[in-house]
Coordinates of C-alpha atoms in Angstrom, one line a residue:
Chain A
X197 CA 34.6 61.7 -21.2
X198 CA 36.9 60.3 -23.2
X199 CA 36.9 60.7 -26.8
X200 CA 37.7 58.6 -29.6
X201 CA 39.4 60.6 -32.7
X202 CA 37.9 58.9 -35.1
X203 CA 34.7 59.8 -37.3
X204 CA 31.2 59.6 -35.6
X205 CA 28.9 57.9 -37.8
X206 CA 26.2 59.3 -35.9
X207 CA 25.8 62.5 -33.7
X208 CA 27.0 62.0 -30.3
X209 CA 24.6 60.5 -28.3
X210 CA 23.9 63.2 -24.6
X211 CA 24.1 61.4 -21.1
X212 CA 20.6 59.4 -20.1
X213 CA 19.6 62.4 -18.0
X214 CA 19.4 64.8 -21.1
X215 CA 17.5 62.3 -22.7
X216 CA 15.1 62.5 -20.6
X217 CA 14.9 66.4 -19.8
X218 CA 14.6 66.2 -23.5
X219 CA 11.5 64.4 -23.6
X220 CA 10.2 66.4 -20.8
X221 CA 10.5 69.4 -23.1
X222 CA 8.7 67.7 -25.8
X223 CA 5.6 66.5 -23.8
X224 CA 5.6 70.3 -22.2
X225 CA 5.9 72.0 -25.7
X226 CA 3.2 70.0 -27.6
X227 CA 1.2 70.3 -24.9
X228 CA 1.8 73.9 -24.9
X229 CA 2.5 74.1 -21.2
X230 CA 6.0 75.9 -22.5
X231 CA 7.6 77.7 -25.5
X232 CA 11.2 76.8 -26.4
X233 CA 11.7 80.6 -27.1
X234 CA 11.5 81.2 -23.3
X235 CA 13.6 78.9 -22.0
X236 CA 16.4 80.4 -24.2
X237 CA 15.7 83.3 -22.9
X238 CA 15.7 82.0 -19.7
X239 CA 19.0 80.6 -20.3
X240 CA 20.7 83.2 -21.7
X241 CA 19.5 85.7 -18.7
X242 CA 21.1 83.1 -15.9
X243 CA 24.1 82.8 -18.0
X244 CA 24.7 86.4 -19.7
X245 CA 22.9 88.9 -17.4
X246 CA 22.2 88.1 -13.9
X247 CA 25.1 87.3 -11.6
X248 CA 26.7 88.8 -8.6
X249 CA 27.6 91.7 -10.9
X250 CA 24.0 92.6 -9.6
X251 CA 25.0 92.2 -5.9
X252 CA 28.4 94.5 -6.0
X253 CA 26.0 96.8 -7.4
X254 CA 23.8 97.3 -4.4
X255 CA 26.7 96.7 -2.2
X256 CA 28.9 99.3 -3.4
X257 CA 25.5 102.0 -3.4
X258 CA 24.9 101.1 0.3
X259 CA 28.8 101.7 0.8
X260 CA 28.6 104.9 -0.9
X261 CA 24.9 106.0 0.2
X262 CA 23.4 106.3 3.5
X263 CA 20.5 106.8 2.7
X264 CA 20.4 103.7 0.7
X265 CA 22.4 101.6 2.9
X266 CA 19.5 102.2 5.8
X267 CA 16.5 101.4 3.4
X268 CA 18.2 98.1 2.1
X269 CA 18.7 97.3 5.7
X270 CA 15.2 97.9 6.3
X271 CA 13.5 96.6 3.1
X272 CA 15.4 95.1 0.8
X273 CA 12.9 93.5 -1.5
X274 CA 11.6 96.8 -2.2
X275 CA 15.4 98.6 -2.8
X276 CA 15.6 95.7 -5.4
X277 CA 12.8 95.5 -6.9
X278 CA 13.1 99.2 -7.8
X279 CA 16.8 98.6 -9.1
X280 CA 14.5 96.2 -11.8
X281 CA 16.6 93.3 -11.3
X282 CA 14.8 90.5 -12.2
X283 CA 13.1 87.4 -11.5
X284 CA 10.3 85.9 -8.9
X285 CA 13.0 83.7 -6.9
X286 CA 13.7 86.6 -5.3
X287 CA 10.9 88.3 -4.0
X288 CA 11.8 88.1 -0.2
X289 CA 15.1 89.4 0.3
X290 CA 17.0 91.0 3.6
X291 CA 20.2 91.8 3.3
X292 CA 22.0 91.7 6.8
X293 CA 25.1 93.9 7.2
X294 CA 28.6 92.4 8.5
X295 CA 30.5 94.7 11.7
X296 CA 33.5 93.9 13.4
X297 CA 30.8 92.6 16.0
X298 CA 29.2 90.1 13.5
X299 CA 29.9 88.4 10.6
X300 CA 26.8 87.2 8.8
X301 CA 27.1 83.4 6.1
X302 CA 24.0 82.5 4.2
X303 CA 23.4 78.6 3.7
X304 CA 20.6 76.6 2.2
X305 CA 20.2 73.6 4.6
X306 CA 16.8 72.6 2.7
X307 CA 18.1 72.9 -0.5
X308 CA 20.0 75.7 -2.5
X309 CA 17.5 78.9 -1.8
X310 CA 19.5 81.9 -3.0
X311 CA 19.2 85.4 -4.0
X312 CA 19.3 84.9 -7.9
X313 CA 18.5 88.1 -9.1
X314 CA 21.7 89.6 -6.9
X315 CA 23.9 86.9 -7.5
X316 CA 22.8 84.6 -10.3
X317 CA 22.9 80.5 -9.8
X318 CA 24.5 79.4 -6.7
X319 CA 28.3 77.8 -7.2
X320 CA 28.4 74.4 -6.9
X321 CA 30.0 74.1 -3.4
X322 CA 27.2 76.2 -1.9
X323 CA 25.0 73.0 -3.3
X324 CA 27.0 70.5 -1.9
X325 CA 26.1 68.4 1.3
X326 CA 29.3 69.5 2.5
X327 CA 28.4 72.6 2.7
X328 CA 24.8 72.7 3.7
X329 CA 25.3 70.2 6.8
X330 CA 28.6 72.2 8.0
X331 CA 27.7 75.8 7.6
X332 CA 25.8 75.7 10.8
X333 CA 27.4 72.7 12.7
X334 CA 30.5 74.6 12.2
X335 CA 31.1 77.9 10.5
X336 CA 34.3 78.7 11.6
X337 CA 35.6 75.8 10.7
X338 CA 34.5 76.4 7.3
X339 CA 35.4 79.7 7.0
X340 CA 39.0 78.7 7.5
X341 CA 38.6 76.1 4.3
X342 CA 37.4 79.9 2.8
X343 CA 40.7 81.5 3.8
X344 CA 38.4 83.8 6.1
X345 CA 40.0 84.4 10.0
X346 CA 37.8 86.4 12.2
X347 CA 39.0 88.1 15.5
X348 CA 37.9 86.0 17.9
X349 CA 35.5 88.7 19.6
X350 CA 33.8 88.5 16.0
X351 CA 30.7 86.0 16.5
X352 CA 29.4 84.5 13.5
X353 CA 26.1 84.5 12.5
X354 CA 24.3 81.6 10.3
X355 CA 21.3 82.5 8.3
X356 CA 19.1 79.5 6.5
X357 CA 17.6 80.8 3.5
X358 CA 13.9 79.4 2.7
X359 CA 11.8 79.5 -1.0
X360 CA 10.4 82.3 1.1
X361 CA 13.3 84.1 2.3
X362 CA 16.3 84.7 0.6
X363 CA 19.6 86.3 2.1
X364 CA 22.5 88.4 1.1
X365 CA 25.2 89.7 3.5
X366 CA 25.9 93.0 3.3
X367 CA 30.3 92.6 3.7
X368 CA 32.2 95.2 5.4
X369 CA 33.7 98.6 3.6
X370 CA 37.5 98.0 3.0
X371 CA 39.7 100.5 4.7
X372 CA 42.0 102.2 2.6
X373 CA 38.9 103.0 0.1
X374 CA 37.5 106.7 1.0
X375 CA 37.0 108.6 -1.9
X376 CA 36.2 105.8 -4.4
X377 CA 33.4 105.8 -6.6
X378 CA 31.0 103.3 -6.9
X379 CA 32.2 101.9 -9.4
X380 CA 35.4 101.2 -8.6
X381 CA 33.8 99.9 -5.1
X382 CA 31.7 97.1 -7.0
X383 CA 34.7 95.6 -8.0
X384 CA 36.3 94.5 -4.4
X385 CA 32.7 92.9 -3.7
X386 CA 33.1 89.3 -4.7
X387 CA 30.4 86.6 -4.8
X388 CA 31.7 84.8 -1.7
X389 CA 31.6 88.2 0.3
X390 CA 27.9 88.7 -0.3
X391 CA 27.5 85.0 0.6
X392 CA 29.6 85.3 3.7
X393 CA 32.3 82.7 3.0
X394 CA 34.6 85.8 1.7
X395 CA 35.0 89.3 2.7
X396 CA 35.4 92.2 0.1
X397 CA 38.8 92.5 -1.8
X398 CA 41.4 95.5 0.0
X399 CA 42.4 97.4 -3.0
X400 CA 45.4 96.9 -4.6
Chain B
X46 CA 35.3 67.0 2.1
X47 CA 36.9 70.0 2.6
X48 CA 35.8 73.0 0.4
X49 CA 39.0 74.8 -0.1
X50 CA 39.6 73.7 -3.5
X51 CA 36.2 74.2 -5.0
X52 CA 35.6 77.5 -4.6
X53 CA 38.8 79.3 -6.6
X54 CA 37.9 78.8 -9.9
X55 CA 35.8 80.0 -12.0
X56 CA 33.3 78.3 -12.8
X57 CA 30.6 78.3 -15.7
X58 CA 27.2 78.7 -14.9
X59 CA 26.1 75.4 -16.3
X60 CA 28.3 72.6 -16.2
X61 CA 26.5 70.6 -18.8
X62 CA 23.5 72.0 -21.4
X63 CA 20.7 69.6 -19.5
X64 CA 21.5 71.3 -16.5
X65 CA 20.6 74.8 -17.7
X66 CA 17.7 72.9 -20.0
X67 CA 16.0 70.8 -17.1
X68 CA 16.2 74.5 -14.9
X69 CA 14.8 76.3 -17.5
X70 CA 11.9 74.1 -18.0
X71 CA 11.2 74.4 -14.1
X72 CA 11.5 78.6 -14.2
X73 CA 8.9 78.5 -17.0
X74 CA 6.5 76.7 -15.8
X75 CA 7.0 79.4 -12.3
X76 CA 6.4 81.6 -14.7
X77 CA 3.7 80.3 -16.5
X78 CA 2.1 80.0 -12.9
X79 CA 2.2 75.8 -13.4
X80 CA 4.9 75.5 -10.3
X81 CA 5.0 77.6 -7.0
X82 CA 8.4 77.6 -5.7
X83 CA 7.8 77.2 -2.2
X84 CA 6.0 73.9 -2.7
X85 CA 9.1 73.2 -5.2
X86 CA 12.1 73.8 -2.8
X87 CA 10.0 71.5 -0.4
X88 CA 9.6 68.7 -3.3
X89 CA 13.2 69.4 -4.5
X90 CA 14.2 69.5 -0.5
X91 CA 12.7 65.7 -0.1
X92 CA 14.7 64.5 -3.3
X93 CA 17.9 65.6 -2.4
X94 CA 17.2 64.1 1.2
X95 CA 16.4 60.9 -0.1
X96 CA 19.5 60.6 -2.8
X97 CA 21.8 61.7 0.1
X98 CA 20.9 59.1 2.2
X99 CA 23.5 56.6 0.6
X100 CA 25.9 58.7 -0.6
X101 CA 27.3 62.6 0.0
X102 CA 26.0 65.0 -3.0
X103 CA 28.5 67.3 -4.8
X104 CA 26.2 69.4 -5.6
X105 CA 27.0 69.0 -9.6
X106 CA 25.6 66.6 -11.5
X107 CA 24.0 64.9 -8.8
X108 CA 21.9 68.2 -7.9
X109 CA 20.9 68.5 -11.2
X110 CA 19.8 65.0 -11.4
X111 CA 17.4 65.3 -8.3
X112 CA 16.0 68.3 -9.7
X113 CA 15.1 66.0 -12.9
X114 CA 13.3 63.6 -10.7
X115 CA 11.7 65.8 -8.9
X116 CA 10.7 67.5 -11.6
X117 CA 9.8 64.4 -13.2
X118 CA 7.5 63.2 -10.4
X119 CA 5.9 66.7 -10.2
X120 CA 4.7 66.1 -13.7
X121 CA 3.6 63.1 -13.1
X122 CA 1.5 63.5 -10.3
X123 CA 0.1 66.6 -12.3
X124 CA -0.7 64.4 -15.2
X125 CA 1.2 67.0 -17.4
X126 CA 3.6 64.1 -18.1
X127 CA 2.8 60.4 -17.8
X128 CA 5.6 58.4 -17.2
X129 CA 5.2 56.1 -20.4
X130 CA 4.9 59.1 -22.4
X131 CA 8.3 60.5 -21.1
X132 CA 10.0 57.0 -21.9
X133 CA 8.4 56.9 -25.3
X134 CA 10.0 60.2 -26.1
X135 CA 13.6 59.5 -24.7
X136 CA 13.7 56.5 -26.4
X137 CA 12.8 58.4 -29.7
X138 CA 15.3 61.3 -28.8
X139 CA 17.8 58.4 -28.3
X140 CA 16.8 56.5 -32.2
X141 CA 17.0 60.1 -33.3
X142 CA 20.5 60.7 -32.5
X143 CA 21.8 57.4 -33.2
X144 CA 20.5 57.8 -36.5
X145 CA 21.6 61.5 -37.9
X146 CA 24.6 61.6 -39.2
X147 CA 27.1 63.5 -37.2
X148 CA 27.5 67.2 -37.6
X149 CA 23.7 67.2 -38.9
X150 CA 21.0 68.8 -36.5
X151 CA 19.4 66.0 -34.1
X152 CA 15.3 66.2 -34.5
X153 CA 12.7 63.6 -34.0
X154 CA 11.2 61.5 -36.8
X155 CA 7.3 63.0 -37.6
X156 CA 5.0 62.1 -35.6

C-alpha cells in the first residue's frame, strides 16, 4: 500500500476485514467464548513451531527405520500422535509412500484440508483455485509448472484430502545418501516433496 | 494461471496479522469444542464455492476473507455474534483508531 512520508495524525487505520475480525474478537472475549492469551499462543505455535520441519522429521525416521517406515505406512495417526506433534486438524493422517511405480500429490478440492501438525499452514498456491481444480484434471501438467518430470512408466496418483482425512506423501530416498543420519536426511525433505508437487533434494 | 512462480519463495506464514487473528479465533473455538471441523471445512467449502463463482481465488487474501464470512455467518446462526453487534464494534474499532494518536496503542473507548 502505498505510503505517504508524512506524520500520521492518527494510528493507521487496518483494512475493513481486520476491522471486522476485530470485533469478532471482542464479542467472543466478553462473552468469554475465547481468551486472547490462547490465540497468541495459537499464533505463535503456527508461526514459530509447527511446520514441515515436523514432516522431514518423520520422513527422514521412515528413511532411516524400517520398522518405522512400515507402522507409519500402516497407521500414521498413531506414529504421530506418539511423536506429540500437535494439534486436532490432524487426527486422520495416512501417509502414502512414493516408488518409481507411483508418485503420490495431495490436493484439497473442497477447501485447503492439510496435515498441520507435519507441515504447518498450507502455502498459498496449494489454496488457490488454480491449484485445487487442476491437481486432478491434470497433474502432470502441473507438476511440470513444479519443475517435477516423471518417467513416463511412473503413474501419478491424486489424493483429495477431507476435514476427516488428511494426507502426506511419503517422497522417495535420494540415491547417493547411504550412510546419512537422520538428521542430515531431514534436510533434503522439502515441503513440496511431502505434498507431492516436489521430490526430496539429491545432496550436494 | 500457472503456478511456477508462486511456489519459490519463501513465504511467511501469515501474510497480513487478520489472517493469522481471524484463524486463530476459529482454532479456539475447535478447541474450546464451540466449532467441529468437519462441519467447518463443509461451511468454509460452500463460501469459497460461492466467491469463486465470479472470479478465480488466489488463495491469499481472498481465502482469508471467505474464512471471515464464513466464520461470520457461523456466529451468526449460533447467536454467539449478531450481526448488529459485530457492526457496532467495527465501527468503534474504526473511531478508536482514527482517534489515537499514532505510535500510541489502539483500544476501544469504555464501555
Amino acid at each position: 500500500m502505498p505510503h505517504d512520508d508524512h506524520d500520521h495524525p492518527h494510528a493507521l487505520l487496518p483494512p475493513e476485514p481486520a476491522l471486522r475480525v476485530k470485533a469478532l474478537e471482542t464479542i467472543l472475549t466478553r462473552k468469554g467464548l475465547i481468551d486472547p492469551a490462547a490465540l497468541d499462543e495459537i499464533i505463535d505455535t503456527y508461526q514459530n513451531k509447527i511446520g514441515p520441519k515436523n514432516g522431514a522429521r518423520v520422513v527422514a525416521k521412515a528413511w532411516s527405520d524400517p520398522e518405522f517406515k512400515k507402522a507409519l505406512l500402516e497407521d500414521a495417526t498413531q506414529v504421530v500422535a506418539d511423536l506429540g506433534f500437535y494439534g486436532r486438524q490432524g487426527e486422520h493422517m495416512v501417509v502414502v509412500e512414493n516408488t518409481t511405480d507411483q508418485h503420490n500429490m495431495v490436493v484439497c478440492t473442497l477447501c485447503s484440508c492439510y496435515p498441520w501438525p507435519l507441515l504447518g499452514i498450507p502455502p498459498g498456491w496449494y489454496k488457490s483455485d488454480a491449484y485445487r481444480a487442476r491437481a486432478v484434471r491434470e497433474p502432470r501438467k502441473v507438476l511440470a509448472e513444479f519443475g517435477v518430470e516423471l518417467p513416463t512408466k511412473t503413474s501419478v496418483r491424486v489424493w483429495d484430502s477431507t476435514a476427516e482425512i488428511r494426507y502426506l506423501v511419503l517422497p522417495m530416498r535420494p540415491d547417493g545418501t547411504e550412510g546419512m543420519s537422520e538428521d542430515g536426511l531431514a534436510t533434503l525433505v522439502t515441503r513440496d516433496s511431502m505434498i507431492g508437487t516436489g521430490l526430496a533434494r539429491v545432496p550436494a | 494461471m500457472t503456478l511456477c512462480n508462486t511456489h519459490s519463495a519463501p513465504e511467511p506464514v501469515f501474510a497480513e496479522p487478520w489472517h493469522a487473528q481471524v484463524f486463530a479465533v476459529t482454532v479456539a473455538l475447535n478447541e474450546a469444542g464451540r466449532v467441529d471441523w468437519p462441519d467447518w471445512a463443509a461451511r468454509f467449502s460452500q463460501t469459497l464455492k460461492r466467491h469463486g463463482l465470479d472470479r478465480e481465488l488466489d488463495g491469499g487474501d481472498d481465502y482469508f476473507l471467505a474464512w471471515l464470512v464464513t466464520l461470520e455467518e457461523f456466529l451468526i446462526e449460533q447467536g454467539a455474534a449478531a450481526t448488529q453487534d459485530v457492526a457496532n464494534l467495527r465501527n468503534a474499532w474504526k473511531e478508536a483508531y482514527l482517534t489515537t494518536p499514532h505510535g500510541q496503542p489502539v483500544r476501544l473507548a469504555a464501555r
